[in-house]
PDB file of C-alpha atoms in Angstrom:
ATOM      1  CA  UNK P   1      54.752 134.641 140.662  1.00  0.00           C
ATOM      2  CA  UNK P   2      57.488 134.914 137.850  1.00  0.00           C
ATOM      3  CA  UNK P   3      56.893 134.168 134.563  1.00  0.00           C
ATOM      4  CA  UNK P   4      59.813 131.440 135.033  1.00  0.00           C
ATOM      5  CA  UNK P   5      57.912 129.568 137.677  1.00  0.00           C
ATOM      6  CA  UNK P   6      54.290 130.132 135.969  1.00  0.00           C
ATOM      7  CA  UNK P   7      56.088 127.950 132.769  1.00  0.00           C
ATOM      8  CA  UNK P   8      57.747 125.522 135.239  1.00  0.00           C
ATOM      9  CA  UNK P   9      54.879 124.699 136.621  1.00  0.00           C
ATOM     10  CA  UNK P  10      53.316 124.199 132.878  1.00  0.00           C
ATOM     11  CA  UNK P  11      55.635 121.838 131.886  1.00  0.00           C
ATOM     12  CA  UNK P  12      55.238 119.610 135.282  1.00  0.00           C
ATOM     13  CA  UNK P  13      51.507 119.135 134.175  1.00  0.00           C
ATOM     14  CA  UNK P  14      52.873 118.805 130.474  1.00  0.00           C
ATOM     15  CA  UNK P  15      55.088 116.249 131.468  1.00  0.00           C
ATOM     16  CA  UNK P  16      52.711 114.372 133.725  1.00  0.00           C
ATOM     17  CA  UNK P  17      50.063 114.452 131.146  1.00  0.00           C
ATOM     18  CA  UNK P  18      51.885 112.804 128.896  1.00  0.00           C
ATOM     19  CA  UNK P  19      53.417 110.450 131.011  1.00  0.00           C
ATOM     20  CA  UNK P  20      49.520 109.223 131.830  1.00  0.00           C
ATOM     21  CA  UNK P  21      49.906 108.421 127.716  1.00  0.00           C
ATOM     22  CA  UNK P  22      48.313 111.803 125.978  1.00  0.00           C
ATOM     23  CA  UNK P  23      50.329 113.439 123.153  1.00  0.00           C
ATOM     24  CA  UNK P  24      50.111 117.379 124.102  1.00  0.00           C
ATOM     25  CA  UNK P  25      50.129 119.771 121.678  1.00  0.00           C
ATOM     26  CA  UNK P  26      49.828 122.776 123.762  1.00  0.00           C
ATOM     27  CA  UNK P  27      49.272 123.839 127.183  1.00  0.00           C
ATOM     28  CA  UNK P  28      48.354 127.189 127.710  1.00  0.00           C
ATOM     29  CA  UNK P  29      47.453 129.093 131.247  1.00  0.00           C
ATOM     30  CA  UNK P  30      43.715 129.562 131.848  1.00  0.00           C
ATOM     31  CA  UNK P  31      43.085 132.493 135.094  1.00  0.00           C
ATOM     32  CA  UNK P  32      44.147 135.443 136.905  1.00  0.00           C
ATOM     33  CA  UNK P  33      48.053 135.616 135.994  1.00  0.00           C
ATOM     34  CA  UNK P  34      46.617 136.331 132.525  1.00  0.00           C
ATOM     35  CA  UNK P  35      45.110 139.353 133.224  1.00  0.00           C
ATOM     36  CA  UNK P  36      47.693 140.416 136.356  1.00  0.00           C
ATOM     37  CA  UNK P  37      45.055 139.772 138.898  1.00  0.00           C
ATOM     38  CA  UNK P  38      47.196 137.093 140.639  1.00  0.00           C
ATOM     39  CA  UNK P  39      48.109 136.780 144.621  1.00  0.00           C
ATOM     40  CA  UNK P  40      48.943 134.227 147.033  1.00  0.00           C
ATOM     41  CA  UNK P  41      45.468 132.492 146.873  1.00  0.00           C
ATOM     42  CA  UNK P  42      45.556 132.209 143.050  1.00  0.00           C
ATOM     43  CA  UNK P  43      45.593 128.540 141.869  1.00  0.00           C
ATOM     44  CA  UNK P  44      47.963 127.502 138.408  1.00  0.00           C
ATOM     45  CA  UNK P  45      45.049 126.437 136.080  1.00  0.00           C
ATOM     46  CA  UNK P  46      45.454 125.623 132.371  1.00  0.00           C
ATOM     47  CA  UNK P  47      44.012 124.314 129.475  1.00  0.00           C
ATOM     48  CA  UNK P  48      45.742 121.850 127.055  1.00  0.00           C
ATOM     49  CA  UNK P  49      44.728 120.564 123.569  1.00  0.00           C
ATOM     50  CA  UNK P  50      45.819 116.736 122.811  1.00  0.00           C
ATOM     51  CA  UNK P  51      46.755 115.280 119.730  1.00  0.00           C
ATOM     52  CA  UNK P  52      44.607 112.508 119.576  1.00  0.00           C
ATOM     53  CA  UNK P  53      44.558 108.534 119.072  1.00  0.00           C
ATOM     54  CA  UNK P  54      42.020 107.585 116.404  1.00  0.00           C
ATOM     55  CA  UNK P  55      39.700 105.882 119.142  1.00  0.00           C
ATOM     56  CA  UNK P  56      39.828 109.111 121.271  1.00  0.00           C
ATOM     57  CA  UNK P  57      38.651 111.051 117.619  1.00  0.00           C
ATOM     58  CA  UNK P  58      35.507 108.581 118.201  1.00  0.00           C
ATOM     59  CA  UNK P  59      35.312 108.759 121.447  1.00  0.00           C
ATOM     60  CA  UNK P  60      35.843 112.470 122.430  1.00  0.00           C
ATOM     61  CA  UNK P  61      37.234 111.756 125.770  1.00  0.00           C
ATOM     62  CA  UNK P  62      38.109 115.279 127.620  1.00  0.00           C
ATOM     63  CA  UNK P  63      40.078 114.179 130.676  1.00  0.00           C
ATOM     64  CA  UNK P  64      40.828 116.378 133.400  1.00  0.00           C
ATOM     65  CA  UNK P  65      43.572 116.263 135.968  1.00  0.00           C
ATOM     66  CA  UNK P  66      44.032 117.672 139.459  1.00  0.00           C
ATOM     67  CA  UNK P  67      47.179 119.291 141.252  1.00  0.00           C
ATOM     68  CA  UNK P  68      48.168 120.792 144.749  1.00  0.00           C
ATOM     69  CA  UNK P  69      48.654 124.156 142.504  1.00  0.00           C
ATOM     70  CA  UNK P  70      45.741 123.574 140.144  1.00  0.00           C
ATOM     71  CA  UNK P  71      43.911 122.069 137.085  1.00  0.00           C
ATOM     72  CA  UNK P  72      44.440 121.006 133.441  1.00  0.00           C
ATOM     73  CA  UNK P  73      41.069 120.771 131.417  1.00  0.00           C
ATOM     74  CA  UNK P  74      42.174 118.888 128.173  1.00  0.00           C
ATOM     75  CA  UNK P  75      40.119 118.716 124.393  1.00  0.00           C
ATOM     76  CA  UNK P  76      41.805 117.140 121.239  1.00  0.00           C
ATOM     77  CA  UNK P  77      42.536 119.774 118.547  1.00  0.00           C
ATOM     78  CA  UNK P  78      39.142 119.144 116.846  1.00  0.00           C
ATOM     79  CA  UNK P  79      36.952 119.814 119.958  1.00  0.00           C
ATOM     80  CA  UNK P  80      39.095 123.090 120.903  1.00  0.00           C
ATOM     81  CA  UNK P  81      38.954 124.031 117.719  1.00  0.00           C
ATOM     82  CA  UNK P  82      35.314 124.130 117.748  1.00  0.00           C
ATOM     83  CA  UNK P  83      34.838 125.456 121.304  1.00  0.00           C
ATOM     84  CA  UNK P  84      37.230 128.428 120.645  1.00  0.00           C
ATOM     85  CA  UNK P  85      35.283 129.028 117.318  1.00  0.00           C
ATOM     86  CA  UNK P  86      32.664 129.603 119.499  1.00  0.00           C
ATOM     87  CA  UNK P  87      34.131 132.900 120.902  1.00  0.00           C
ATOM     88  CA  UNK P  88      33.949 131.969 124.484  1.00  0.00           C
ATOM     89  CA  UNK P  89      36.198 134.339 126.547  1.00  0.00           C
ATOM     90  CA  UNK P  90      37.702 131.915 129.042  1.00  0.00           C
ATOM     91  CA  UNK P  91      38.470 129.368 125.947  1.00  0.00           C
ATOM     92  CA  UNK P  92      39.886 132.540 123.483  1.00  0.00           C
ATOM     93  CA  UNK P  93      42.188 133.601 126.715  1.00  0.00           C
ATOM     94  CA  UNK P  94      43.851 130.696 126.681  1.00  0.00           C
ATOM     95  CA  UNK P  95      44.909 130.852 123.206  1.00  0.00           C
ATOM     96  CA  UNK P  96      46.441 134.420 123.922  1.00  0.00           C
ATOM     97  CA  UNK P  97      47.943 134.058 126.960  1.00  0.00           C
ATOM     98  CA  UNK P  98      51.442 134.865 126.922  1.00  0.00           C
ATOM     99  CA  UNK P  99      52.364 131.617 129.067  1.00  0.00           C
ATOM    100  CA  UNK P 100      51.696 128.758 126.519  1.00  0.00           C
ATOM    101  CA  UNK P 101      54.045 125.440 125.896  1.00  0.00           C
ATOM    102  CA  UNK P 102      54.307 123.616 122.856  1.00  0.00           C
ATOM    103  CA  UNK P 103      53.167 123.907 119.011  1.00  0.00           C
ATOM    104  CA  UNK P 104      51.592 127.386 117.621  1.00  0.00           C
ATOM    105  CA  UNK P 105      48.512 128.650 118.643  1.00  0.00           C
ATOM    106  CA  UNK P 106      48.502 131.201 115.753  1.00  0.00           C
ATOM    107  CA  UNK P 107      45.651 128.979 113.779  1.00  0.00           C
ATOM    108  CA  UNK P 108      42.922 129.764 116.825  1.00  0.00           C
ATOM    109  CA  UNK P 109      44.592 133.441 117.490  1.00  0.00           C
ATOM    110  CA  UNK P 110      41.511 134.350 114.587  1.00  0.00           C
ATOM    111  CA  UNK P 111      38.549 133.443 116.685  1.00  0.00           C
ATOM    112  CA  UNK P 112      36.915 136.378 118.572  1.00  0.00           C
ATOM    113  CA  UNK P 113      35.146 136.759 121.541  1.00  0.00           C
ATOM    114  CA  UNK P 114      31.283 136.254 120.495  1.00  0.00           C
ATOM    115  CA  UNK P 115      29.072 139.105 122.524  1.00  0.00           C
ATOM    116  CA  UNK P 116      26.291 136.949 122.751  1.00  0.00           C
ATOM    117  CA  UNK P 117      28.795 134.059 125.221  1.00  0.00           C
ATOM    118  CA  UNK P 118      30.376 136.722 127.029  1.00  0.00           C
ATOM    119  CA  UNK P 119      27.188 138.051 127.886  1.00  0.00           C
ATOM    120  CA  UNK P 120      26.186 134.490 128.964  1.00  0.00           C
ATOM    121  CA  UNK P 121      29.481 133.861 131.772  1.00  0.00           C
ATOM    122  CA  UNK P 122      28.783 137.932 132.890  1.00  0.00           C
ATOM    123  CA  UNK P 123      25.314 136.402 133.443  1.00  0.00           C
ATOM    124  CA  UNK P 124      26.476 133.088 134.867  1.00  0.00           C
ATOM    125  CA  UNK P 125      28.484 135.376 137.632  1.00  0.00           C
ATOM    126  CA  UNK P 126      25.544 137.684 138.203  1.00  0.00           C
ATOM    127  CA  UNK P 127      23.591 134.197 139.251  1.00  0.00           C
ATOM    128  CA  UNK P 128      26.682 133.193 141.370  1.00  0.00           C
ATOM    129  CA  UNK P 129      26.979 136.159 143.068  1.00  0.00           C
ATOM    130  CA  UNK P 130      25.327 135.219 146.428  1.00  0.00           C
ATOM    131  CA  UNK P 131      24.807 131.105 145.768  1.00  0.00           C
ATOM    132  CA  UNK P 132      25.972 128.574 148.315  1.00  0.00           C
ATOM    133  CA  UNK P 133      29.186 126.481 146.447  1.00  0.00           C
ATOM    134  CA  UNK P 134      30.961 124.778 148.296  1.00  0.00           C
ATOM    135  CA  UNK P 135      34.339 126.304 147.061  1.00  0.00           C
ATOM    136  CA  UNK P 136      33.012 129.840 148.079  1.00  0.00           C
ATOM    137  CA  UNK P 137      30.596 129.158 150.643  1.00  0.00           C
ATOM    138  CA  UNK P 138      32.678 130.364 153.432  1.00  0.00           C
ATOM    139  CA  UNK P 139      33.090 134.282 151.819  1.00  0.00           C
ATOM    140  CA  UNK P 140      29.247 133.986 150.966  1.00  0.00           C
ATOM    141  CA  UNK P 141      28.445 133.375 155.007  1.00  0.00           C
ATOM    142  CA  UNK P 142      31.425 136.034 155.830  1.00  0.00           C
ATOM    143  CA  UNK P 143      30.326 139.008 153.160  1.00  0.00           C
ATOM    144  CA  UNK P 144      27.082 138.145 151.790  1.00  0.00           C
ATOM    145  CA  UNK P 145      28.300 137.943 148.170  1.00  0.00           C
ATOM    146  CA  UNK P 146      31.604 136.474 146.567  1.00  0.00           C
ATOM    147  CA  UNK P 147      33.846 139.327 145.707  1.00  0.00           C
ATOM    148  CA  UNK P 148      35.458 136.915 143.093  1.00  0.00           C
ATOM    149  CA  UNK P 149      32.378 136.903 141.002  1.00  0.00           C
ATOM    150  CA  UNK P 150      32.143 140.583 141.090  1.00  0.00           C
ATOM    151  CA  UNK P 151      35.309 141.125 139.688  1.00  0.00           C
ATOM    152  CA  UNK P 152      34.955 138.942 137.165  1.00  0.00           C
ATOM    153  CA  UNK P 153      31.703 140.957 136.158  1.00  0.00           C
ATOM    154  CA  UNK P 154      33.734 143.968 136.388  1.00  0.00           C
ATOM    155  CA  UNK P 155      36.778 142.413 134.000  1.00  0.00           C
ATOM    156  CA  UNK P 156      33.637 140.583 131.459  1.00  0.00           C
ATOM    157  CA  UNK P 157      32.598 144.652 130.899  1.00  0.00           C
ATOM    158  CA  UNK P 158      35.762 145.968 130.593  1.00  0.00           C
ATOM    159  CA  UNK P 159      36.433 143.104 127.877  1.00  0.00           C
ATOM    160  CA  UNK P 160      33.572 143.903 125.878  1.00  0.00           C
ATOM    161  CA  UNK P 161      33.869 147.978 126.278  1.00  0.00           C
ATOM    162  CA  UNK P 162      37.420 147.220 124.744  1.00  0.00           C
ATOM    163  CA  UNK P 163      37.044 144.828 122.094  1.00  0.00           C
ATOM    164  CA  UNK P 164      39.918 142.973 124.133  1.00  0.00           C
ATOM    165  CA  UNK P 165      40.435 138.942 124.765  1.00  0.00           C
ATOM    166  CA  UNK P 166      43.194 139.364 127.571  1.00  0.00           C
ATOM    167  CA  UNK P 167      42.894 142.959 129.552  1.00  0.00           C
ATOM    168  CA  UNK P 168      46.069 142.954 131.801  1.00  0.00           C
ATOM    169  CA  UNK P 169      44.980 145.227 134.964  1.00  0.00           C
ATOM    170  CA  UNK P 170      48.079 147.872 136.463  1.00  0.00           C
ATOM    171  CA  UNK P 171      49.014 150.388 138.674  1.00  0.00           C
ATOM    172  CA  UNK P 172      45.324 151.545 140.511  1.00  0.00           C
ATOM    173  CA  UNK P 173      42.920 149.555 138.134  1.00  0.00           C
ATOM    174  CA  UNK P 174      44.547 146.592 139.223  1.00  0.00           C
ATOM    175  CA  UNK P 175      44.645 147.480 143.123  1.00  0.00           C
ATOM    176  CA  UNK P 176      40.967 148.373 143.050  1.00  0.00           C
ATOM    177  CA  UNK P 177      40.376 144.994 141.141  1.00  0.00           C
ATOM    178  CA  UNK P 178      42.295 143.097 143.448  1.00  0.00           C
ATOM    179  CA  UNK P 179      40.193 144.816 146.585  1.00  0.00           C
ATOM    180  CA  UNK P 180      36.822 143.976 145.107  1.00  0.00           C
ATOM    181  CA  UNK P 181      38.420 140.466 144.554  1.00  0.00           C
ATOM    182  CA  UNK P 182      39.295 139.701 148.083  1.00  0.00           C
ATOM    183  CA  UNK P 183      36.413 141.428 149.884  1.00  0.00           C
ATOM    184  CA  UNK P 184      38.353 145.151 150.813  1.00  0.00           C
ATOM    185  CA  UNK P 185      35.948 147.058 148.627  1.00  0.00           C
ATOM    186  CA  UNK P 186      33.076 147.426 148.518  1.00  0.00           C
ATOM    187  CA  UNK P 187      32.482 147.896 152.368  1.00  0.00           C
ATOM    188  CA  UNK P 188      29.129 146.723 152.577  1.00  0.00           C
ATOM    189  CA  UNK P 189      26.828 143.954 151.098  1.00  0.00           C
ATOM    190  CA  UNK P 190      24.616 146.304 149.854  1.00  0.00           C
ATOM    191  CA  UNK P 191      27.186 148.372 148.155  1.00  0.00           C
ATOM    192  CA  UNK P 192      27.767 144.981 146.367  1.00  0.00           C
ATOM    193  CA  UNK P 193      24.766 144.094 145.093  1.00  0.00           C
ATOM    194  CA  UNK P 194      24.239 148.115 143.900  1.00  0.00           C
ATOM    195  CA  UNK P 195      27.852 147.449 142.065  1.00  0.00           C
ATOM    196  CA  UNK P 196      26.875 144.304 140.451  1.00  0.00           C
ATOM    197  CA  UNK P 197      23.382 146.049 138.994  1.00  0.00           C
ATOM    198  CA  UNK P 198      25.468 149.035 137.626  1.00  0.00           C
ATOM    199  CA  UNK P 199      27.756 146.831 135.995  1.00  0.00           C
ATOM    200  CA  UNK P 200      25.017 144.797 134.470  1.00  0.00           C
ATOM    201  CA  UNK P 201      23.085 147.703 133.495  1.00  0.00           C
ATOM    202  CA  UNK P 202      26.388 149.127 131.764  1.00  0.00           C
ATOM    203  CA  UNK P 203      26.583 145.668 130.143  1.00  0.00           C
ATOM    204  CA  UNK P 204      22.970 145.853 128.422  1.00  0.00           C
ATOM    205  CA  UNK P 205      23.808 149.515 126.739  1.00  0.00           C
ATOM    206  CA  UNK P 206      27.007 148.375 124.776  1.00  0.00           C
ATOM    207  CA  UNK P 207      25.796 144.828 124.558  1.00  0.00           C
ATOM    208  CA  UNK P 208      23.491 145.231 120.799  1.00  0.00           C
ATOM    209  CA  UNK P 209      25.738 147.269 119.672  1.00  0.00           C
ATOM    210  CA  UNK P 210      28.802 144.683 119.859  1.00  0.00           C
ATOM    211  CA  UNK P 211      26.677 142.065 119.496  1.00  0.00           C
ATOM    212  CA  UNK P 212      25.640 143.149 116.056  1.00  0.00           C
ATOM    213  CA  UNK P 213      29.104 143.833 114.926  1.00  0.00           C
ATOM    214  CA  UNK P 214      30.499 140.018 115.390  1.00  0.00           C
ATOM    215  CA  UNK P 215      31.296 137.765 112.460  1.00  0.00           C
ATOM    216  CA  UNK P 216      31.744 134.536 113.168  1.00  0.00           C
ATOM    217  CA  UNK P 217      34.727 132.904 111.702  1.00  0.00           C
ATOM    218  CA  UNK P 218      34.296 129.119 110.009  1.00  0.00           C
ATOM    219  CA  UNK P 219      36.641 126.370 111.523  1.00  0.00           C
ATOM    220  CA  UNK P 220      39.472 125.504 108.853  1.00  0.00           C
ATOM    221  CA  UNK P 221      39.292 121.763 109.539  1.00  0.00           C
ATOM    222  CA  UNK P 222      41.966 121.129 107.124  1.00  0.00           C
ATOM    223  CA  UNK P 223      44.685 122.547 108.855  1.00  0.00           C
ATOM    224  CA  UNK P 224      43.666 120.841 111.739  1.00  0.00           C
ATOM    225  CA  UNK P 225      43.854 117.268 109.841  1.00  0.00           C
ATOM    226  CA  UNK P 226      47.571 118.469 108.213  1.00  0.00           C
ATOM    227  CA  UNK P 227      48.893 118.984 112.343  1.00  0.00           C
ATOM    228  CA  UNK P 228      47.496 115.712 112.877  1.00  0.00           C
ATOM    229  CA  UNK P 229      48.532 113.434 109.974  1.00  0.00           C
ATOM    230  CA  UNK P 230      51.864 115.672 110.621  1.00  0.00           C
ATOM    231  CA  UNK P 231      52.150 113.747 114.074  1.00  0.00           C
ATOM    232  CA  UNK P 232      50.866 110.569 112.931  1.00  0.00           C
ATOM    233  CA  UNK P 233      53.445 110.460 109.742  1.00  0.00           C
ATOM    234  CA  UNK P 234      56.166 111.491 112.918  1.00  0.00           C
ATOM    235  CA  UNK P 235      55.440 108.803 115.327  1.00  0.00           C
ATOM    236  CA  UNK P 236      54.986 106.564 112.673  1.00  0.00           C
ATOM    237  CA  UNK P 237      58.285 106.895 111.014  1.00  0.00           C
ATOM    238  CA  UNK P 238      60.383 106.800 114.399  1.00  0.00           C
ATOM    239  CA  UNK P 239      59.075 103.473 115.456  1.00  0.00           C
ATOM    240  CA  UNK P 240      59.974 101.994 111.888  1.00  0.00           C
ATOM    241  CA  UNK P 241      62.601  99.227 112.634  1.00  0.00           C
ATOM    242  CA  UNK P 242      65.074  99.667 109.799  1.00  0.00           C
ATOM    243  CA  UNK P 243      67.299  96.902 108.700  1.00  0.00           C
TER     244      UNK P 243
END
């Protein structure tokens, strides 16, 4: 899919987001197209941080919206703010992603990935590898495993071995990612399950290592409360009636 159509289909959910009566500051593609690991079957999914109304500040809603080509999760800039500080991978991808809409995402660009939650989604995939969802029940029954999982094992490592938020796949790499993905390789279940404990043996060697070389950075909150009262003095000022 072109990068053209990718942002089209950005500003659709922008647009409908807003016409529900959200402000949004930013939507920014969450998934495969990222890291060029894209085909076909690859849903549009997104993130997008709000601008919120004071009784959303107290109430911390986090809606989430549906499409025929995928889904927007939404925070308000506070919330993000804090889940990106965080250092989660799939939250700092989004904030690096070359397909983004609307205001800067330069003040979250300084969050790295934290070791310690990659480690926990690599985990979170090793326990998915074989389970019953719904959504991937029918490749579990077909293969035995869910070659989507073990890619994503494969791409967590390869994030962590290269001190990298977004790892964009080409040539080869990206074929052999793309086969593991959709079930060509490996050829057997059991092949599977012997690539998923290498991979999570190769994990645990670097893992201490990177884990003990992570700072965490503070949340400015200030800057967040300037983009805010920023939008607030805006929409203020053009629903004045002047004489």
């Amino acid at each position: 899919m072109s990068t053209s159509s990718i942002l089209d289909t950005l500003q659709s959910y922008k647009k409908h987001i807003e016409d529900q009566g959200y402000y949004v500051y930013c939507i920014m593609l969450k998934g495969s197209q990222n890291y060029n690991l894209s085909d076909e079957e690859s849903d549009i999914d997104a993130n997008a941080i709000l601008i919120p109304k004071l009784a959303d500040i107290r109430s911390n809603i986090k809606p989430k919206f549906t499409f025929p080509t995928g889904e927007v999760t939404c925070h308000n800039i506070y919330s993000f703010a804090e889940i990106v500080a965080k250092g989660n991978p799939q939250w700092s991808e989004v904030v690096h992603s070359k397909y983004s809409i609307g205001g800067s995402l330069e003040f979250f660009k300084k969050y790295s990935v934290n070791p310690s939650a990659l480690k926990g989604m690599f985990m979170e995939k090793v326990h998915c590898f074989d389970k019953l969802y719904p959504s991937r029940a029918k490749y579990i029954e077909q293969y035995g495993y869910d070659g989507k999982q073990l890619h994503h094992l494969i791409r967590l490592y390869d994030l962590l071995l290269k001190d990298k938020i977004i790892y964009e796949y080409e040539g080869k790499e990206r074929d052999h990612m793309m086969d593991i993905k959709r079930h060509r390789f490996p050829s057997t279940k059991e092949e599977a399950f012997r690539l998923r404990d290498e991979y999570v043996q190769k994990l645990e060697l670097i893992y201490e290592k990177k884990k003990s070389a992570y700072i965490p950075t503070p949340i400015d909150y200030e800057i967040l409360d300037k983009i805010l009262l920023k939008h607030y003095a805006t929409q203020l000022y053009t629903t004045i009636e002047l004489p």
